[in-house]
Amino acid sequence: MSVDGFVSWLADTPVSEGIGAHGWITPAVQTVHILAIAVVMSAILMTNLRALGAVGGGEPMARFSRHYAPRIGAALLVLLISGATLIVGEPKRSLENPVFLLKMAMLIAALALATAIHLPLRHDAEFWTPGARRIALRVMAGGSLAIWVAIIFAGRWIAYAVT
């Protein structure tokens, strides 16, 4: 099935039609989506600023990771559910939009970076302490922040991109 065929099929489902028929659903779900983005961004910002040495002084990176990882995970679950609801409600707006596809590609990159930063800390709390690793951590943290900001821009841009 082509993307166009899938989009047409999805738009014709009772769930998609139901979301479209109730004008309050999309803005309500968008609000939840934005609040979850705020949680993710706050937690990502704090952990990456810690990695960059801008906050947390003597606090170990592993402690920041343990503190914020559950919040990131919970908010990502909310984002998955709210995002899927938004896609089902307006499949053409998302699935045929190059900005949406760019956002999804950046999300994959951001999640890969987050995993690369946090996973080693589960096994070795001092993993990022040695000099060369510390430099790599700072590069990844800076890249992570840039990608998350770009994801937010892309998310807003979806509504205005011509498809």
Short mmCIF file of the C-alpha atoms (twelve columns), coordinates in Angstrom:
data_MODEL
# 
_entry.id   MODEL 
# 
loop_
_atom_site.group_PDB 
_atom_site.id 
_atom_site.type_symbol 
_atom_site.label_atom_id 
_atom_site.label_alt_id 
_atom_site.label_comp_id 
_atom_site.label_asym_id 
_atom_site.label_seq_id 
_atom_site.Cartn_x 
_atom_site.Cartn_y 
_atom_site.Cartn_z 
_atom_site.pdbx_PDB_model_num 
ATOM 1   C CA . MET A 1   0.000   0.000  0.000  1 
ATOM 2   C CA . SER A 2   1.320   3.445  -0.905 1 
ATOM 3   C CA . VAL A 3   1.573   6.295  1.582  1 
ATOM 4   C CA . ASP A 4   -1.350  8.016  -0.169 1 
ATOM 5   C CA . GLY A 5   -3.396  4.826  0.063  1 
ATOM 6   C CA . PHE A 6   -2.580  4.411  3.742  1 
ATOM 7   C CA . VAL A 7   -3.404  8.059  4.459  1 
ATOM 8   C CA . SER A 8   -6.757  7.703  2.668  1 
ATOM 9   C CA . TRP A 9   -7.531  4.478  4.509  1 
ATOM 10  C CA . LEU A 10  -6.592  5.997  7.880  1 
ATOM 11  C CA . ALA A 11  -8.626  9.158  7.226  1 
ATOM 12  C CA . ASP A 12  -11.684 7.001  6.502  1 
ATOM 13  C CA . THR A 13  -11.508 5.027  9.750  1 
ATOM 14  C CA . PRO A 14  -14.185 5.690  12.371 1 
ATOM 15  C CA . VAL A 15  -11.541 6.832  14.864 1 
ATOM 16  C CA . SER A 16  -10.130 9.443  12.475 1 
ATOM 17  C CA . GLU A 17  -13.594 10.623 11.508 1 
ATOM 18  C CA . GLY A 18  -14.577 10.767 15.183 1 
ATOM 19  C CA . ILE A 19  -11.580 12.900 16.068 1 
ATOM 20  C CA . GLY A 20  -12.384 15.222 13.163 1 
ATOM 21  C CA . ALA A 21  -16.069 15.422 14.092 1 
ATOM 22  C CA . HIS A 22  -15.336 16.636 17.615 1 
ATOM 23  C CA . GLY A 23  -13.552 19.960 17.255 1 
ATOM 24  C CA . TRP A 24  -12.251 19.962 20.818 1 
ATOM 25  C CA . ILE A 25  -10.241 16.718 20.586 1 
ATOM 26  C CA . THR A 26  -7.345  17.954 18.440 1 
ATOM 27  C CA . PRO A 27  -6.635  21.112 20.481 1 
ATOM 28  C CA . ALA A 28  -6.953  19.158 23.739 1 
ATOM 29  C CA . VAL A 29  -4.541  16.483 22.539 1 
ATOM 30  C CA . GLN A 30  -2.171  19.159 21.204 1 
ATOM 31  C CA . THR A 31  -2.175  20.765 24.655 1 
ATOM 32  C CA . VAL A 32  -1.270  17.453 26.310 1 
ATOM 33  C CA . HIS A 33  1.413   16.947 23.637 1 
ATOM 34  C CA . ILE A 34  2.918   20.374 24.334 1 
ATOM 35  C CA . LEU A 35  2.912   19.785 28.107 1 
ATOM 36  C CA . ALA A 36  4.709   16.465 27.601 1 
ATOM 37  C CA . ILE A 37  7.228   18.237 25.354 1 
ATOM 38  C CA . ALA A 38  7.841   20.684 28.209 1 
ATOM 39  C CA . VAL A 39  8.588   17.797 30.585 1 
ATOM 40  C CA . VAL A 40  10.947  16.109 28.115 1 
ATOM 41  C CA . MET A 41  12.686  19.362 27.243 1 
ATOM 42  C CA . SER A 42  13.125  20.343 30.905 1 
ATOM 43  C CA . ALA A 43  14.638  16.975 31.795 1 
ATOM 44  C CA . ILE A 44  16.814  16.848 28.667 1 
ATOM 45  C CA . LEU A 45  17.937  20.424 29.293 1 
ATOM 46  C CA . MET A 46  18.961  19.678 32.876 1 
ATOM 47  C CA . THR A 47  20.828  16.463 32.056 1 
ATOM 48  C CA . ASN A 48  22.589  18.009 29.076 1 
ATOM 49  C CA . LEU A 49  23.489  21.163 30.993 1 
ATOM 50  C CA . ARG A 50  24.940  18.886 33.687 1 
ATOM 51  C CA . ALA A 51  26.919  17.055 31.012 1 
ATOM 52  C CA . LEU A 52  28.191  20.403 29.740 1 
ATOM 53  C CA . GLY A 53  29.191  21.404 33.282 1 
ATOM 54  C CA . ALA A 54  26.781  24.352 33.400 1 
ATOM 55  C CA . VAL A 55  24.693  23.064 36.337 1 
ATOM 56  C CA . GLY A 56  25.018  20.553 39.125 1 
ATOM 57  C CA . GLY A 57  28.583  21.312 40.114 1 
ATOM 58  C CA . GLY A 58  29.721  18.311 42.098 1 
ATOM 59  C CA . GLU A 59  26.671  16.159 41.434 1 
ATOM 60  C CA . PRO A 60  27.551  13.009 39.505 1 
ATOM 61  C CA . MET A 61  26.134  12.679 36.004 1 
ATOM 62  C CA . ALA A 62  24.712  9.283  36.985 1 
ATOM 63  C CA . ARG A 63  22.578  10.915 39.686 1 
ATOM 64  C CA . PHE A 64  21.123  13.367 37.152 1 
ATOM 65  C CA . SER A 65  20.476  10.501 34.780 1 
ATOM 66  C CA . ARG A 66  18.692  8.419  37.437 1 
ATOM 67  C CA . HIS A 67  16.624  11.417 38.509 1 
ATOM 68  C CA . TYR A 68  15.469  12.561 35.074 1 
ATOM 69  C CA . ALA A 69  15.323  9.330  33.034 1 
ATOM 70  C CA . PRO A 70  11.961  8.173  34.486 1 
ATOM 71  C CA . ARG A 71  10.413  11.568 33.757 1 
ATOM 72  C CA . ILE A 72  11.717  11.477 30.206 1 
ATOM 73  C CA . GLY A 73  10.377  7.947  29.742 1 
ATOM 74  C CA . ALA A 74  6.915   8.796  31.070 1 
ATOM 75  C CA . ALA A 75  6.691   11.966 28.989 1 
ATOM 76  C CA . LEU A 76  7.843   10.103 25.866 1 
ATOM 77  C CA . LEU A 77  5.021   7.612  26.396 1 
ATOM 78  C CA . VAL A 78  2.530   10.495 26.609 1 
ATOM 79  C CA . LEU A 79  4.086   11.983 23.455 1 
ATOM 80  C CA . LEU A 80  3.740   8.669  21.632 1 
ATOM 81  C CA . ILE A 81  0.061   8.371  22.534 1 
ATOM 82  C CA . SER A 82  -0.807  12.016 21.892 1 
ATOM 83  C CA . GLY A 83  1.246   12.101 18.685 1 
ATOM 84  C CA . ALA A 84  -0.429  8.952  17.373 1 
ATOM 85  C CA . THR A 85  -3.816  10.477 18.176 1 
ATOM 86  C CA . LEU A 86  -2.906  13.634 16.250 1 
ATOM 87  C CA . ILE A 87  -1.734  11.567 13.279 1 
ATOM 88  C CA . VAL A 88  -4.918  9.490  13.249 1 
ATOM 89  C CA . GLY A 89  -7.013  12.660 13.496 1 
ATOM 90  C CA . GLU A 90  -5.260  14.372 10.589 1 
ATOM 91  C CA . PRO A 91  -3.191  11.762 8.748  1 
ATOM 92  C CA . LYS A 92  -2.579  13.826 5.606  1 
ATOM 93  C CA . ARG A 93  -1.259  16.764 7.607  1 
ATOM 94  C CA . SER A 94  1.420   14.571 9.145  1 
ATOM 95  C CA . LEU A 95  2.217   11.565 7.020  1 
ATOM 96  C CA . GLU A 96  2.468   13.460 3.725  1 
ATOM 97  C CA . ASN A 97  4.351   16.381 5.233  1 
ATOM 98  C CA . PRO A 98  8.138   16.459 4.705  1 
ATOM 99  C CA . VAL A 99  8.571   18.522 7.881  1 
ATOM 100 C CA . PHE A 100 6.866   15.777 9.900  1 
ATOM 101 C CA . LEU A 101 9.201   13.209 8.366  1 
ATOM 102 C CA . LEU A 102 12.189  15.420 9.214  1 
ATOM 103 C CA . LYS A 103 10.894  15.724 12.781 1 
ATOM 104 C CA . MET A 104 10.652  11.933 13.082 1 
ATOM 105 C CA . ALA A 105 14.200  11.495 11.733 1 
ATOM 106 C CA . MET A 106 15.496  14.035 14.247 1 
ATOM 107 C CA . LEU A 107 13.563  12.297 17.024 1 
ATOM 108 C CA . ILE A 108 15.294  9.023  16.192 1 
ATOM 109 C CA . ALA A 109 18.667  10.802 16.326 1 
ATOM 110 C CA . ALA A 110 17.787  12.492 19.638 1 
ATOM 111 C CA . LEU A 111 16.682  9.220  21.214 1 
ATOM 112 C CA . ALA A 112 19.856  7.507  19.996 1 
ATOM 113 C CA . LEU A 113 21.967  10.270 21.569 1 
ATOM 114 C CA . ALA A 114 20.011  10.077 24.834 1 
ATOM 115 C CA . THR A 115 20.543  6.324  24.922 1 
ATOM 116 C CA . ALA A 116 24.252  6.747  24.196 1 
ATOM 117 C CA . ILE A 117 24.538  9.245  27.045 1 
ATOM 118 C CA . HIS A 118 22.444  7.496  29.703 1 
ATOM 119 C CA . LEU A 119 22.868  3.762  29.084 1 
ATOM 120 C CA . PRO A 120 26.572  3.543  30.046 1 
ATOM 121 C CA . LEU A 121 25.745  5.210  33.380 1 
ATOM 122 C CA . ARG A 122 23.542  2.277  34.373 1 
ATOM 123 C CA . HIS A 123 26.582  0.004  34.367 1 
ATOM 124 C CA . ASP A 124 29.311  2.435  35.421 1 
ATOM 125 C CA . ALA A 125 28.430  5.631  37.306 1 
ATOM 126 C CA . GLU A 126 31.833  7.102  36.429 1 
ATOM 127 C CA . PHE A 127 31.724  6.171  32.733 1 
ATOM 128 C CA . TRP A 128 31.864  9.766  31.488 1 
ATOM 129 C CA . THR A 129 34.539  10.919 33.969 1 
ATOM 130 C CA . PRO A 130 37.772  10.239 32.005 1 
ATOM 131 C CA . GLY A 131 39.017  13.160 29.881 1 
ATOM 132 C CA . ALA A 132 38.372  11.845 26.358 1 
ATOM 133 C CA . ARG A 133 34.981  10.483 27.345 1 
ATOM 134 C CA . ARG A 134 34.110  13.788 28.994 1 
ATOM 135 C CA . ILE A 135 34.787  15.611 25.734 1 
ATOM 136 C CA . ALA A 136 32.630  13.094 23.838 1 
ATOM 137 C CA . LEU A 137 29.860  13.567 26.422 1 
ATOM 138 C CA . ARG A 138 29.945  17.340 25.984 1 
ATOM 139 C CA . VAL A 139 29.794  17.062 22.194 1 
ATOM 140 C CA . MET A 140 26.839  14.661 22.441 1 
ATOM 141 C CA . ALA A 141 25.069  16.862 25.002 1 
ATOM 142 C CA . GLY A 142 25.445  19.946 22.805 1 
ATOM 143 C CA . GLY A 143 24.226  18.007 19.781 1 
ATOM 144 C CA . SER A 144 21.325  16.620 21.776 1 
ATOM 145 C CA . LEU A 145 20.186  20.080 22.855 1 
ATOM 146 C CA . ALA A 146 20.394  21.358 19.278 1 
ATOM 147 C CA . ILE A 147 18.387  18.413 17.945 1 
ATOM 148 C CA . TRP A 148 15.660  18.738 20.597 1 
ATOM 149 C CA . VAL A 149 15.269  22.444 19.836 1 
ATOM 150 C CA . ALA A 150 15.077  21.605 16.117 1 
ATOM 151 C CA . ILE A 151 12.404  18.987 16.872 1 
ATOM 152 C CA . ILE A 152 10.306  21.633 18.615 1 
ATOM 153 C CA . PHE A 153 10.703  24.001 15.667 1 
ATOM 154 C CA . ALA A 154 9.766   21.240 13.231 1 
ATOM 155 C CA . GLY A 155 6.729   20.332 15.324 1 
ATOM 156 C CA . ARG A 156 5.432   23.883 15.105 1 
ATOM 157 C CA . TRP A 157 6.354   24.127 11.436 1 
ATOM 158 C CA . ILE A 158 4.221   21.088 10.532 1 
ATOM 159 C CA . ALA A 159 1.076   23.197 10.793 1 
ATOM 160 C CA . TYR A 160 2.399   25.736 8.313  1 
ATOM 161 C CA . ALA A 161 4.266   23.577 5.798  1 
ATOM 162 C CA . VAL A 162 2.678   23.231 2.392  1 
ATOM 163 C CA . THR A 163 2.042   19.592 1.507  1 
# 
